[in-house]
Coordinates of C-alpha atoms in Angstrom, one line a residue:
X1 CA 0.0 0.1 0.0
X2 CA 2.7 2.5 0.9
X3 CA 4.8 1.7 -2.3
X4 CA 1.9 2.3 -4.6
X5 CA -0.2 4.9 -2.6
X6 CA 2.3 7.1 -1.0
X7 CA 5.6 6.7 -2.9
X8 CA 7.2 9.9 -1.4
X9 CA 6.9 8.6 2.2
X10 CA 10.3 7.7 3.9
X11 CA 8.6 4.4 4.8
X12 CA 8.0 3.3 1.3
X13 CA 11.6 3.8 -0.1
X14 CA 13.5 0.8 -1.4
X15 CA 15.8 0.3 1.5
X16 CA 12.9 0.7 3.9
X17 CA 10.9 -2.1 2.1
X18 CA 13.8 -4.6 1.5
X19 CA 15.8 -3.8 4.4
X20 CA 12.9 -3.4 6.9
X21 CA 11.3 -6.6 5.8
X22 CA 14.5 -8.6 5.8
X23 CA 15.8 -7.4 9.1
X24 CA 12.5 -7.8 10.7
X25 CA 12.1 -11.4 9.6
X26 CA 15.6 -12.1 10.8
X27 CA 14.9 -10.8 14.2
X28 CA 11.6 -12.8 14.3
X29 CA 13.3 -16.1 13.4
X30 CA 16.1 -15.3 15.8
X31 CA 13.8 -14.6 18.7
X32 CA 11.8 -17.8 17.9
X33 CA 15.0 -19.8 18.0
X34 CA 15.7 -18.7 21.5
X35 CA 12.2 -17.9 23.0
X36 CA 9.9 -20.8 22.8
X37 CA 6.8 -19.2 24.4
X38 CA 4.9 -17.7 21.4
X39 CA 3.3 -14.9 23.4
X40 CA 6.5 -13.7 24.9
X41 CA 8.4 -14.3 21.5
X42 CA 5.7 -12.3 19.6
X43 CA 6.0 -9.2 21.5
X44 CA 9.8 -9.4 21.9
X45 CA 10.2 -9.9 18.1
X46 CA 8.2 -6.9 17.2
X47 CA 9.7 -4.6 19.7
X48 CA 13.3 -5.7 18.6
X49 CA 12.4 -5.4 14.9
X50 CA 11.2 -1.9 15.4
X51 CA 14.4 -1.0 17.3
X52 CA 16.6 -2.8 14.5
X53 CA 14.7 -0.8 11.7
X54 CA 15.2 2.4 13.5
X55 CA 18.8 1.8 14.1
X56 CA 19.3 0.8 10.3
X57 CA 17.0 3.6 9.1
X58 CA 14.8 1.1 7.3
X59 CA 11.6 1.6 9.2
X60 CA 8.8 0.0 7.4
X61 CA 5.5 -0.8 9.1
X62 CA 4.9 -4.3 7.5
X63 CA 8.2 -5.3 9.1
X64 CA 6.3 -6.0 12.2
X65 CA 4.2 -8.5 10.3
X66 CA 7.5 -10.1 9.0
X67 CA 8.9 -10.3 12.5
X68 CA 5.6 -11.9 13.7
X69 CA 5.6 -14.3 10.8
X70 CA 9.2 -15.4 11.9
X71 CA 7.7 -16.4 15.2
X72 CA 4.3 -17.6 14.2
X73 CA 4.6 -18.8 10.8
X74 CA 4.4 -22.5 11.5
X75 CA 6.3 -25.4 10.1
X76 CA 7.1 -23.9 6.8
X77 CA 9.0 -21.0 8.6
X78 CA 10.6 -23.5 11.0
X79 CA 11.9 -25.7 8.3
X80 CA 13.3 -22.8 6.4
X81 CA 15.1 -21.6 9.4
X82 CA 17.4 -18.6 8.9
X83 CA 16.9 -18.9 5.2
X84 CA 13.4 -17.6 5.6
X85 CA 14.3 -13.9 5.9
X86 CA 16.1 -14.1 2.6
X87 CA 13.8 -16.5 0.6
X88 CA 11.1 -15.7 0.5
X89 CA 11.0 -12.3 2.4
X90 CA 14.0 -10.5 0.7
X91 CA 13.4 -12.0 -2.6
X92 CA 9.6 -11.0 -2.6
X93 CA 10.6 -7.4 -1.3
X94 CA 12.9 -7.1 -4.3
X95 CA 10.2 -8.2 -6.7
X96 CA 7.8 -5.8 -5.0
X97 CA 10.2 -2.8 -5.2
X98 CA 10.9 -3.7 -8.9
X99 CA 7.2 -3.6 -9.8
X100 CA 6.9 -0.3 -8.0
X101 CA 9.7 1.1 -9.9
X102 CA 8.1 0.1 -13.2
X103 CA 4.6 1.3 -12.0
X104 CA 5.9 4.8 -11.1
X105 CA 8.0 5.2 -14.1
X106 CA 4.9 4.6 -16.3
X107 CA 2.8 6.8 -14.2
X108 CA 5.6 9.4 -14.3
X109 CA 5.9 9.7 -10.7
X110 CA 9.1 10.4 -8.7
X111 CA 10.3 7.0 -7.2
X112 CA 12.6 6.5 -5.4
X113 CA 11.7 9.8 -3.9
X114 CA 14.7 11.9 -4.0
X115 CA 14.7 15.5 -2.8
X116 CA 16.2 17.9 -5.6
X117 CA 17.9 20.7 -3.6
X118 CA 17.3 24.0 -4.9
X119 CA 20.6 25.2 -6.3
X120 CA 22.0 28.7 -7.1
X121 CA 21.8 28.8 -10.8
X122 CA 24.9 31.1 -11.0
X123 CA 27.2 28.4 -9.4
X124 CA 28.1 30.5 -6.4
X125 CA 27.8 29.7 -2.6
X126 CA 24.8 32.0 -2.1
X127 CA 21.5 30.4 -1.4
X128 CA 18.9 30.8 -4.2
X129 CA 17.0 34.0 -4.0
X130 CA 13.8 32.1 -3.1
X131 CA 15.2 31.0 0.1
X132 CA 17.0 34.1 1.4
X133 CA 13.8 35.5 3.0
X134 CA 11.3 34.1 5.1
X135 CA 12.0 31.0 7.2
X136 CA 15.2 29.2 7.0
X137 CA 16.3 25.5 7.1
X138 CA 17.2 25.8 10.6
X139 CA 13.8 27.2 11.5
X140 CA 12.3 23.9 10.2
X141 CA 14.7 21.9 12.3
X142 CA 13.9 24.1 15.5
X143 CA 10.1 23.6 14.9
X144 CA 10.4 19.8 14.5
X145 CA 12.6 19.7 17.7
X146 CA 9.9 21.8 19.5
X147 CA 7.2 19.6 18.5
X148 CA 9.2 16.5 19.4
X149 CA 7.1 14.4 17.1
X150 CA 7.8 11.9 14.3
X151 CA 6.1 12.6 10.9
X152 CA 5.6 10.4 8.0
X153 CA 7.3 13.1 5.6
X154 CA 10.8 13.8 4.8
X155 CA 12.4 16.9 6.5
X156 CA 13.3 18.4 3.0
X157 CA 9.7 17.8 1.9
X158 CA 8.5 19.7 4.9
X159 CA 10.5 22.6 3.9
X160 CA 9.3 22.4 0.2
X161 CA 5.7 22.3 1.4
X162 CA 6.1 25.3 3.6
X163 CA 7.7 27.3 0.7
X164 CA 4.7 26.4 -1.4
X165 CA 2.3 27.5 1.5
X166 CA 4.1 30.9 1.6
X167 CA 3.8 31.3 -2.2
X168 CA 0.1 30.4 -2.1
X169 CA -0.5 32.9 0.6
X170 CA 1.1 35.6 -1.2
X171 CA -0.9 34.8 -4.4
X172 CA -4.1 34.6 -2.4
X173 CA -3.5 37.9 -0.7
X174 CA -2.9 39.7 -4.1
X175 CA -5.4 37.5 -6.1
X176 CA -6.9 40.6 -7.6
X177 CA -3.6 41.7 -9.4
X178 CA -3.7 39.9 -12.6
X179 CA -0.9 39.4 -15.3
X180 CA -3.1 41.6 -17.5
X181 CA -2.7 44.6 -15.2
X182 CA 1.1 44.7 -15.2
X183 CA 2.2 43.2 -18.5
X184 CA 4.0 45.2 -21.2
X185 CA 1.7 45.1 -24.2
X186 CA 4.1 46.5 -27.1
X187 CA 6.3 43.4 -27.3
X188 CA 9.3 43.2 -29.3
X189 CA 9.6 39.8 -31.1
X190 CA 11.3 38.2 -34.0
X191 CA 10.4 35.3 -36.4
X192 CA 12.0 31.8 -36.5
X193 CA 13.7 32.7 -39.6
X194 CA 15.4 35.7 -38.3
X195 CA 19.2 35.6 -38.3
X196 CA 21.2 35.8 -35.1
X197 CA 22.6 39.3 -36.0
X198 CA 19.0 40.6 -36.4
X199 CA 18.0 39.2 -33.0
X200 CA 21.1 40.4 -31.3
X201 CA 20.3 43.9 -32.8
X202 CA 16.8 43.9 -31.4
X203 CA 18.0 42.8 -28.0
X204 CA 20.7 45.5 -27.8
X205 CA 18.6 48.4 -29.5
X206 CA 15.7 47.9 -27.0
X207 CA 18.0 47.0 -24.0
X208 CA 16.0 43.8 -23.3
X209 CA 17.2 40.2 -22.2
X210 CA 14.7 38.1 -23.8
X211 CA 13.1 38.1 -27.3
X212 CA 9.9 36.1 -28.0
X213 CA 10.2 34.0 -31.2
X214 CA 7.0 33.5 -33.4
X215 CA 6.3 31.2 -36.2
X216 CA 4.7 31.9 -39.6
X217 CA 1.2 32.0 -38.0
X218 CA 2.4 34.6 -35.2
X219 CA 2.2 32.0 -32.4
X220 CA 4.7 31.8 -29.9
X221 CA 7.4 29.2 -30.7
X222 CA 10.1 30.0 -28.0
X223 CA 12.4 32.6 -26.8
X224 CA 16.0 33.7 -27.4
X225 CA 18.5 35.9 -25.5
X226 CA 22.1 36.9 -25.7
X227 CA 23.1 33.7 -24.1
X228 CA 21.5 31.4 -26.8
X229 CA 23.0 33.6 -29.5
X230 CA 26.4 32.8 -28.4
X231 CA 26.1 29.4 -30.2
X232 CA 26.6 29.3 -33.9
X233 CA 23.3 29.3 -36.0
X234 CA 21.9 30.5 -39.2
X235 CA 18.6 31.4 -37.7
X236 CA 17.2 31.8 -34.1
X237 CA 15.1 28.7 -34.5
X238 CA 18.2 26.6 -34.1
X239 CA 19.1 28.1 -30.8
X240 CA 15.7 29.3 -29.3
X241 CA 14.8 27.9 -25.8
X242 CA 11.4 27.2 -24.4
X243 CA 9.5 30.3 -23.3
X244 CA 7.7 30.5 -19.9
X245 CA 4.1 31.5 -20.6
X246 CA 0.9 32.5 -18.6
X247 CA -2.5 33.7 -19.4
X248 CA -3.7 37.4 -18.9
X249 CA -5.9 36.3 -16.0
X250 CA -3.3 34.4 -14.1
X251 CA -2.5 36.1 -10.6
X252 CA 0.8 38.0 -11.2
X253 CA 2.3 36.9 -8.0
X254 CA 2.0 33.2 -9.1
X255 CA 4.9 34.1 -11.6
X256 CA 7.3 34.5 -8.6
X257 CA 8.7 31.0 -8.8
X258 CA 9.5 31.3 -12.5
X259 CA 11.0 34.8 -12.4
X260 CA 13.1 33.9 -9.3
X261 CA 14.7 30.6 -10.3
X262 CA 17.8 32.3 -11.7
X263 CA 17.1 31.1 -15.3
X264 CA 14.0 33.0 -16.5
X265 CA 14.0 36.8 -16.9
X266 CA 10.6 37.1 -18.4
X267 CA 7.2 35.3 -18.9
X268 CA 5.2 35.8 -22.1
X269 CA 1.6 36.2 -21.8
X270 CA -0.3 34.5 -24.5
X271 CA -4.0 33.6 -25.4
X272 CA -5.4 30.1 -26.0
X273 CA -3.9 30.1 -29.5
X274 CA -0.5 31.0 -28.1
X275 CA -0.6 34.4 -29.7
X276 CA 1.5 37.0 -27.8
X277 CA -0.5 39.4 -25.8
X278 CA 2.2 40.9 -23.4
X279 CA 5.3 40.2 -21.5
X280 CA 6.1 40.3 -17.9
X281 CA 9.7 40.9 -16.7
X282 CA 11.4 40.5 -13.4
X283 CA 11.4 44.3 -13.2
X284 CA 7.6 44.5 -14.0
X285 CA 6.9 42.0 -11.2
X286 CA 9.1 43.8 -8.7
X287 CA 7.6 47.1 -9.4
X288 CA 4.1 45.7 -9.0
X289 CA 5.0 44.0 -5.7
X290 CA 6.5 47.4 -4.5
X291 CA 3.3 49.2 -5.4
X292 CA 1.1 46.7 -3.8
X293 CA 3.3 46.7 -0.7
X294 CA 3.3 50.6 -0.5
X295 CA -0.6 50.5 -0.8
X296 CA -1.1 48.0 1.7
X297 CA 1.0 49.9 4.3
X298 CA -0.9 53.1 3.4
X299 CA -4.3 51.4 4.0
X300 CA -3.0 49.9 7.4
X301 CA -1.8 53.4 8.3
X302 CA -5.2 55.0 7.4
X303 CA -7.1 52.4 9.4
X304 CA -4.7 53.0 12.4

């Protein structure tokens, strides 16, 4: 159930499943070998299995059942002896994990669950811009220590969740500010067949960092900047990158992740047919956020 329903749980990772089941079964068989009272052996096996899984960082709830099976499994387990934890327990666990890997690959889910750290795109030691304000990783550690509880979620996932909560709260508090309200409407663009020199001239003449690229039907095809134009090419079509897009009715503050990831300098506002309606740059969003903040402070001051 854990493997297929909640694959991001620390309790459902490959080592937890294989290691937890195998170690617990080994504990159960060992206890049964030395303690012949089934009642005492059952309780002792489960307790020791939990301790062993915790020590080896392979905690997996069904491991308790594996330990009990080692004690109460009957003649089949007794005859298998110390082979039982490996065949069938470890073998079946490996098969189960393999099926889980295939299932999640087909369903395009991340398994095994690996936290992808938010790196500084500029290759420096500074933390990414999105993590420099608000709470810090040490705040998460302090909160977990203060609660003194165990949670079925990875510590890094808690941080990701809280940052998403911060973003959603920001978007909600400014939900009336839409992309159409702050976007530039006179957008400079080039066609796919424009030469690199033509695109470079547009970027420099207009002092902009990104140039939307449109196809023959005036639909957005990509974007190009000076960085892309450093690569040899006859036309911009050969070096253009994927353009970030949003609709005019998208809350403007929801563009914060895209415009603070260190890669994107602008988001192209398009209609349902991918025709360009406008453009929002980092400067546009920063100016809008500053105006909103000033207005909020003025409103609070007036109320006070």
